[in-house]
Amino acid sequence: MTIKVSIIGCTGYVGEELIRLALTHPHIEITHLVSKSFAGQMLSEVYPNFGKAFDKKLEALDTEVIANDSDVVFTALPHGVSAKISAELSERGVKVIDLSGDFRYDDVSVYEAWYKVEHQAKNFNDIAVYGMCELYTEQIAKAELVANPGCYTTGAILPVYPLLKADIINPEGIIIDAKSGVSGAGRKESLALSFSETHESFKAYGLATHRHTSEIEQELSKAAGQDIIVSFTPHLLPIKRGILETIYATLKDGVTREDIITAYACYDEKPFVHVMEKGLPEIKHVAGSNSIKIGFAIDQRLNRLIVVSALDNLVKGAGGQAIQNMNVMFGLKETEGLTPVGLYL
Amino acid sequence: MTIKVSIIGCTGYVGEELIRLALTHPHIEITHLVSKSFAGQMLSEVYPNFGKAFDKKLEALDTEVIANDSDVVFTALPHGVSAKISAELSERGVKVIDLSGDFRYDDVSVYEAWYKVEHQAKNFNDIAVYGMCELYTEQIAKAELVANPGCYTTGAILPVYPLLKADIINPEGIIIDAKSGVSGAGRKESLALSFSETHESFKAYGLATHRHTSEIEQELSKAAGQDIIVSFTPHLLPIKRGILETIYATLKDGVTREDIITAYACYDEKPFVHVMEKGLPEIKHVAGSNSIKIGFAIDQRLNRLIVVSALDNLVKGAGGQAIQNMNVMFGLKETEGLTPVGLYL
Amino acid sequence: MTIKVSIIGCTGYVGEELIRLALTHPHIEITHLVSKSFAGQMLSEVYPNFGKAFDKKLEALDTEVIANDSDVVFTALPHGVSAKISAELSERGVKVIDLSGDFRYDDVSVYEAWYKVEHQAKNFNDIAVYGMCELYTEQIAKAELVANPGCYTTGAILPVYPLLKADIINPEGIIIDAKSGVSGAGRKESLALSFSETHESFKAYGLATHRHTSEIEQELSKAAGQDIIVSFTPHLLPIKRGILETIYATLKDGVTREDIITAYACYDEKPFVHVMEKGLPEIKHVAGSNSIKIGFAIDQRLNRLIVVSALDNLVKGAGGQAIQNMNVMFGLKETEGLTPVGLYL
Amino acid sequence: MTIKVSIIGCTGYVGEELIRLALTHPHIEITHLVSKSFAGQMLSEVYPNFGKAFDKKLEALDTEVIANDSDVVFTALPHGVSAKISAELSERGVKVIDLSGDFRYDDVSVYEAWYKVEHQAKNFNDIAVYGMCELYTEQIAKAELVANPGCYTTGAILPVYPLLKADIINPEGIIIDAKSGVSGAGRKESLALSFSETHESFKAYGLATHRHTSEIEQELSKAAGQDIIVSFTPHLLPIKRGILETIYATLKDGVTREDIITAYACYDEKPFVHVMEKGLPEIKHVAGSNSIKIGFAIDQRLNRLIVVSALDNLVKGAGGQAIQNMNVMFGLKETEGLTPVGLYL
């Protein structure tokens, strides 16, 4: 089986990661690589890491050509821009996996409030499926348009969802202290992202205003069956790839360590979610892999649960999860072309 | 005025930082450098950064010689070991600044419970003054034995103390998510601290069990006038020096941004505490300096206050604060020999 | 086709990398993992990155059991120790790929002079083939015992060999200024390799005495048809993986840019050697891949050639090259299970 | 004694470092801070590290005001731009220390050939003194206009000058393999200097074409009494501050280790040049200090000398050396306000 894949926005870091992952996928043939900034150049001029192993001319966007020549298209574009292009492709009958925030919201008005733009393809929002594979496998299998989740949100939703579903933590007072590597901010000329400004330093940003807050709240509210408001604080780690999130929640009375493990049993058959019964995850355990690892401890004095999750923002938090969604959409094994083993070094 | 200074445990990272700071202090003469591991060698063999500018033979410990030949002794030793030596020196009539955890507790039994050792000099605990300069200036000025605060604790106590004192945050539910550079773990052969295991990675550790929790609670309880229990989670940042702490607390009803600024006005005349009315502190703002910077934001949806503090664990969190204590003990200007300006690069 | 593989010394960084690579190789089944330090524990206790994807009990060494139950054994052991074990396994009839320096030398006395130990299996030295795949494919295809090349040496031999063979550079005066990431020093408790001692720093070491000098000289002498002595200076880069080498040589009179490209044409069909006609290689282009990239410039004022090579010390410089050797020994495609595409991020 | 100092171009990294150093100098009063990009803003808005300790409004350039109100002006501007402004200030009678490349050349045509611009103040070139303090103390003491040396050039000239002067190395075939931290590239929005593109990577650049080559050659030619051509290859280290250079030269026949030490005795009384008789310099030994450290080894097989130098590009390679020049120009102790002790951490 060969799946013809095109990638739009292929020269951002997520696009590059998608190409890299696609090349080792046994069923993918890359048909078009689209880059607005570098159209006409060869991929290897922008990313010499592909070297002599793989090269292809970067194209300007022509949705007709691409739709005709692809089984699925990944759009790795800025929000706002993405909706229109994904909708146009979807209209032409090709499956689309959109890696922006544009189709992640059940309610377009929540999107518009947090992203502060008007949604560019409202009539397509209803057919979009939220691509958190471990939660929505069946819907994804039938989807024509998948909204790939955000990186921070994956690291928050997967660990907290089962706890709320099992009704073992208090839905109020959840705090998510998140730390991400710099690649999460994308590929751009920026003083704030320069080496000299970020190395040997560390900072918090976007306090109480980061967009991913709303995406996390949407999914956790479903789990809890009530509206959830969380505190979400992102920080910028001086590393290239990886996210670690430290999550604080109050346990309901009488909840034991065993109850937590039971709640997490929902992930037992999920190849990319590893709940550690001993120890805590570190970013090196997941870097370069499509895995998310989850560890936890209970502060007995406060009856507070502390959950730590780690994932690679470019893989499980973006390109890898997109491939995983593709696998599900095309009836392949979920793990095809993806490694669950972190680089460690 | 010349103050004769000896440093015991001078080849750990805190000891080295003390020597470095002492060399640019206008009133310090270093009389003895004691190192158990390197006695007999020259300082420059262990730390070539001192190069041809300064060198001195490292000595084995002889408390009599040192007490006779010093106005003040800094002990930068492991807890447990430190108490006995500091007490012996104090008994010989020399002023002592102890950088271990041994004399930081009002109640020896709290120390013993958290450090899991028996205190080695209980009868000296009462004369020890907790050396948080901004809170206890008068007591420090008269002290013979000062217990220099911990690095994490400085970054938690200074930002939270005034908020509790002003009764504007809820004393329950305080969460301190702390991130420290690797030098905080000291100078040692350790796989977990090796470059290959820590670079491009990040982890939490010591969940719900870190000793500094109890030191933070002691001081915050005094501020609140009631027993405080906090959640404290340390993390290991892939940087050499610096700590950033993100602190979550619930505001009392009706508390405004202005109330917070008013509470922090207690630091207006404190040269090393910088409360930022705009922006947030980053580690590069304080690295290499004796400053702690504090910024904050209010999450209106939750009436939650998020405070961020940053300091250099080796300076304000250890050696610099020790020099600051010495300045106060000897009637010098608090800022003598210390820079409030971070390295940025 | 399934190849039964055992790895001895599997908990060092090279061993870990071998396991990681083996898991995505379509023809490998791992039968035994041997670790002296961790025998009896599970792999995932030492390396949680394998997580729930793969686990296996670590064993003590039993060469009989292993030889009976393996088609090929990788020994990733310290030099000196390795020779004996590899020889014993080879004697039992199993193919061996030895990743130490023990069997890399045509002349045992050169080995003994540079490694300052007595060779422990001299009578096996003659059957060992030097596993630089791009130079010795045919010999490797028939070999029973392969000596996998060193990391620094791969980055020096592959770029310089064709230039000497083509007789376009002066065999005298070759200077190799090499820079390696810290993982090259292996997994160990060591102050010099600790994060605090290596981060934000850089140093040269082993001037004029590093063992890899002799291995480079052996191979370059064959290319030149005369004895070659090189200057080789290793440096320690504050990165986890990757080597970059800057090589200086004087061009013979009249040699042009075209001549250099012609000399390098020997690599045209080699999938893992990428000679760049434009630009220079960077470590991020090859990290995580089995590729070596080679770029160059001519300093016209001096008629001097400057060649820059980059590779991943753990992959092309160790585990990946070992797998490549295995592929050749078993008649598989050279690229099986190995990616030529660097991580970039 | 109070010296009134103005800094033009104060918001680049060198400018910021000059302010930082000026603040701890006992004889400096900062009168004007000029920034084209940030005029009208407060310094602390651009560099919060100055915090509450020091602040000042950033001004647009008015050479008349500045000349009237300064004893010395530091110009930390791009080459090309700098010459005209420095000349104008010099014409108004104020002492100037120019940190650009504009006045470093005896021969304006060499400058124009390597910098590929026309010199903007040729008639001032003759009064400019090359500010390498250890070589030209007397001329600097009398100078009105000092050209502060480049960072790479300081790390090459100081170690090689005495060897050529003493006639113990071959003036041909000198190779300088230099590695610099990212701050050397200045403060700018640049993809190539972004964290994601430089961290965990390493590269060479500017092969055979870097401008500093010509500055090194000018000074070494004076030492040798003949024209010197060197190979100079810069590399980009993933660190913020620091330069290490590895220099290869052939020893003249019969030259011994003692001869080298004798040649370097010229630095015995120089407080910031540390020739190490044992060991090699590392960047952590000099970071944050105004010292340059020099170590060396002899490769007996090749009669080749390998010299390693380390310095902080922002201090001894820029702002610190500028302050040192000021000290000499104003008859102060050369070491005033400068530390020779590296940060280590």
Short mmCIF file of N, CA and C in Angstrom, two decimals, chain A residues 176-243:
data_model
loop_
_atom_site.label_atom_id
_atom_site.label_comp_id
_atom_site.label_asym_id
_atom_site.label_seq_id
_atom_site.Cartn_x
_atom_site.Cartn_y
_atom_site.Cartn_z
N ILE A 176 -1.04 23.73 35.62
CA ILE A 176 -0.13 23.08 34.67
C ILE A 176 1.05 24.00 34.45
N ASP A 177 2.19 23.59 34.97
CA ASP A 177 3.42 24.36 34.81
C ASP A 177 4.23 23.66 33.72
N ALA A 178 4.28 24.29 32.52
CA ALA A 178 4.82 23.61 31.34
C ALA A 178 6.13 24.24 30.89
N LYS A 179 7.04 23.40 30.41
CA LYS A 179 8.34 23.88 29.97
C LYS A 179 8.63 23.29 28.60
N SER A 180 8.93 24.15 27.63
CA SER A 180 9.14 23.66 26.27
C SER A 180 10.49 24.08 25.71
N GLY A 181 11.07 23.24 24.87
CA GLY A 181 12.25 23.59 24.10
C GLY A 181 11.93 24.65 23.07
N VAL A 182 12.99 25.25 22.52
CA VAL A 182 12.84 26.44 21.68
C VAL A 182 12.23 26.13 20.31
N SER A 183 12.40 24.91 19.81
CA SER A 183 11.86 24.61 18.48
C SER A 183 10.35 24.77 18.44
N GLY A 184 9.71 24.71 19.60
CA GLY A 184 8.27 24.92 19.66
C GLY A 184 7.83 26.29 19.16
N ALA A 185 8.75 27.24 19.17
CA ALA A 185 8.42 28.60 18.72
C ALA A 185 8.57 28.74 17.21
N GLY A 186 9.00 27.67 16.54
CA GLY A 186 9.09 27.70 15.09
C GLY A 186 10.39 28.28 14.57
N ARG A 187 10.49 28.29 13.23
CA ARG A 187 11.71 28.73 12.55
C ARG A 187 11.53 30.16 12.13
N LYS A 188 12.23 31.06 12.78
CA LYS A 188 12.09 32.45 12.38
C LYS A 188 13.26 33.29 12.89
N GLU A 189 13.44 34.41 12.23
CA GLU A 189 14.40 35.40 12.68
C GLU A 189 13.79 36.12 13.85
N SER A 190 14.40 35.99 15.01
CA SER A 190 13.80 36.58 16.20
C SER A 190 14.90 36.78 17.22
N LEU A 191 14.97 37.97 17.75
CA LEU A 191 15.98 38.25 18.77
C LEU A 191 15.72 37.39 20.01
N ALA A 192 14.47 37.32 20.41
CA ALA A 192 14.12 36.59 21.64
C ALA A 192 14.46 35.11 21.55
N LEU A 193 14.51 34.58 20.33
CA LEU A 193 14.83 33.16 20.16
C LEU A 193 16.29 32.94 19.79
N SER A 194 17.09 34.00 19.78
CA SER A 194 18.49 33.84 19.40
C SER A 194 19.25 33.08 20.49
N PHE A 195 20.31 32.43 20.08
CA PHE A 195 21.09 31.64 21.02
C PHE A 195 21.54 32.48 22.22
N SER A 196 22.08 33.66 21.94
CA SER A 196 22.64 34.48 23.02
C SER A 196 21.59 34.92 24.02
N GLU A 197 20.34 34.99 23.60
CA GLU A 197 19.28 35.44 24.51
C GLU A 197 18.61 34.29 25.27
N THR A 198 18.83 33.05 24.82
CA THR A 198 18.10 31.94 25.44
C THR A 198 18.99 30.93 26.17
N HIS A 199 20.24 30.78 25.70
CA HIS A 199 21.13 29.78 26.29
C HIS A 199 21.51 30.20 27.70
N GLU A 200 21.73 29.23 28.57
CA GLU A 200 22.07 29.52 29.97
C GLU A 200 21.07 30.48 30.59
N SER A 201 19.83 30.44 30.12
CA SER A 201 18.79 31.23 30.73
C SER A 201 17.50 30.42 30.75
N PHE A 202 16.44 31.00 31.24
CA PHE A 202 15.17 30.32 31.38
C PHE A 202 14.15 31.38 31.74
N LYS A 203 12.96 31.26 31.21
CA LYS A 203 11.94 32.27 31.53
C LYS A 203 10.54 31.69 31.41
N ALA A 204 9.60 32.33 32.07
CA ALA A 204 8.17 32.07 31.89
C ALA A 204 7.65 33.08 30.89
N TYR A 205 6.55 32.76 30.21
CA TYR A 205 5.96 33.73 29.28
C TYR A 205 4.46 33.44 29.15
N GLY A 206 3.75 34.38 28.59
CA GLY A 206 2.33 34.16 28.30
C GLY A 206 1.51 33.79 29.51
N LEU A 207 1.84 34.32 30.67
CA LEU A 207 1.10 33.96 31.90
C LEU A 207 -0.38 34.27 31.75
N ALA A 208 -1.18 33.27 31.99
CA ALA A 208 -2.64 33.42 32.04
C ALA A 208 -3.27 33.80 30.70
N THR A 209 -2.49 33.77 29.62
CA THR A 209 -3.04 34.20 28.34
C THR A 209 -2.71 33.25 27.18
N HIS A 210 -1.94 32.19 27.42
CA HIS A 210 -1.50 31.35 26.29
C HIS A 210 -2.69 30.61 25.67
N ARG A 211 -2.74 30.61 24.34
CA ARG A 211 -3.86 30.01 23.61
C ARG A 211 -4.12 28.55 23.93
N HIS A 212 -3.05 27.81 24.20
CA HIS A 212 -3.24 26.39 24.45
C HIS A 212 -4.11 26.13 25.69
N THR A 213 -4.20 27.13 26.57
CA THR A 213 -5.07 26.99 27.74
C THR A 213 -6.48 26.57 27.32
N SER A 214 -6.99 27.23 26.31
CA SER A 214 -8.38 26.99 25.90
C SER A 214 -8.56 25.60 25.28
N GLU A 215 -7.54 25.13 24.59
CA GLU A 215 -7.62 23.80 23.98
C GLU A 215 -7.60 22.72 25.08
N ILE A 216 -6.75 22.94 26.07
CA ILE A 216 -6.71 22.02 27.20
C ILE A 216 -8.06 22.01 27.91
N GLU A 217 -8.59 23.18 28.15
CA GLU A 217 -9.86 23.28 28.88
C GLU A 217 -11.01 22.60 28.13
N GLN A 218 -11.00 22.74 26.81
CA GLN A 218 -12.06 22.10 26.00
C GLN A 218 -12.09 20.59 26.25
N GLU A 219 -10.92 19.97 26.18
CA GLU A 219 -10.88 18.51 26.30
C GLU A 219 -11.09 18.04 27.74
N LEU A 220 -10.49 18.77 28.68
CA LEU A 220 -10.66 18.36 30.08
C LEU A 220 -12.11 18.55 30.54
N SER A 221 -12.76 19.55 29.99
CA SER A 221 -14.18 19.75 30.34
C SER A 221 -15.01 18.56 29.90
N LYS A 222 -14.69 18.02 28.72
CA LYS A 222 -15.40 16.82 28.26
C LYS A 222 -15.17 15.65 29.22
N ALA A 223 -13.92 15.51 29.65
CA ALA A 223 -13.61 14.41 30.56
C ALA A 223 -14.37 14.56 31.87
N ALA A 224 -14.43 15.81 32.36
CA ALA A 224 -15.03 16.04 33.67
C ALA A 224 -16.55 16.12 33.61
N GLY A 225 -17.06 16.38 32.41
CA GLY A 225 -18.49 16.59 32.30
C GLY A 225 -18.92 17.91 32.91
N GLN A 226 -18.01 18.84 33.02
CA GLN A 226 -18.32 20.18 33.54
C GLN A 226 -17.23 21.13 33.07
N ASP A 227 -17.49 22.40 33.14
CA ASP A 227 -16.50 23.37 32.67
C ASP A 227 -15.26 23.40 33.57
N ILE A 228 -14.14 23.26 32.94
CA ILE A 228 -12.87 23.27 33.66
C ILE A 228 -12.11 24.54 33.30
N ILE A 229 -11.58 25.21 34.31
CA ILE A 229 -10.65 26.31 34.07
C ILE A 229 -9.32 25.92 34.70
N VAL A 230 -8.25 26.00 33.93
CA VAL A 230 -6.94 25.61 34.46
C VAL A 230 -6.01 26.81 34.48
N SER A 231 -5.01 26.74 35.35
CA SER A 231 -3.87 27.65 35.27
C SER A 231 -2.83 26.99 34.39
N PHE A 232 -2.39 27.70 33.35
CA PHE A 232 -1.40 27.12 32.45
C PHE A 232 -0.27 28.13 32.26
N THR A 233 0.94 27.74 32.64
CA THR A 233 2.08 28.65 32.53
C THR A 233 3.19 28.02 31.71
N PRO A 234 3.42 28.51 30.49
CA PRO A 234 4.53 27.98 29.70
C PRO A 234 5.86 28.65 30.04
N HIS A 235 6.93 27.91 29.88
CA HIS A 235 8.30 28.41 30.08
C HIS A 235 9.15 27.99 28.90
N LEU A 236 10.24 28.73 28.67
CA LEU A 236 11.14 28.44 27.56
C LEU A 236 12.43 27.79 28.05
N LEU A 237 12.57 26.50 27.75
CA LEU A 237 13.75 25.74 28.15
C LEU A 237 14.89 25.94 27.14
N PRO A 238 16.13 26.04 27.61
CA PRO A 238 17.25 26.13 26.67
C PRO A 238 17.64 24.76 26.11
N ILE A 239 16.69 24.14 25.44
CA ILE A 239 16.94 22.90 24.71
C ILE A 239 16.23 23.03 23.36
N LYS A 240 16.59 22.16 22.42
CA LYS A 240 15.98 22.25 21.09
C LYS A 240 14.61 21.60 21.05
N ARG A 241 14.52 20.36 21.50
CA ARG A 241 13.23 19.67 21.41
C ARG A 241 12.84 19.04 22.73
N GLY A 242 11.55 19.06 23.01
CA GLY A 242 11.05 18.42 24.22
C GLY A 242 10.20 19.33 25.06
N ILE A 243 9.20 18.72 25.68
CA ILE A 243 8.32 19.42 26.61
C ILE A 243 8.19 18.57 27.87
#
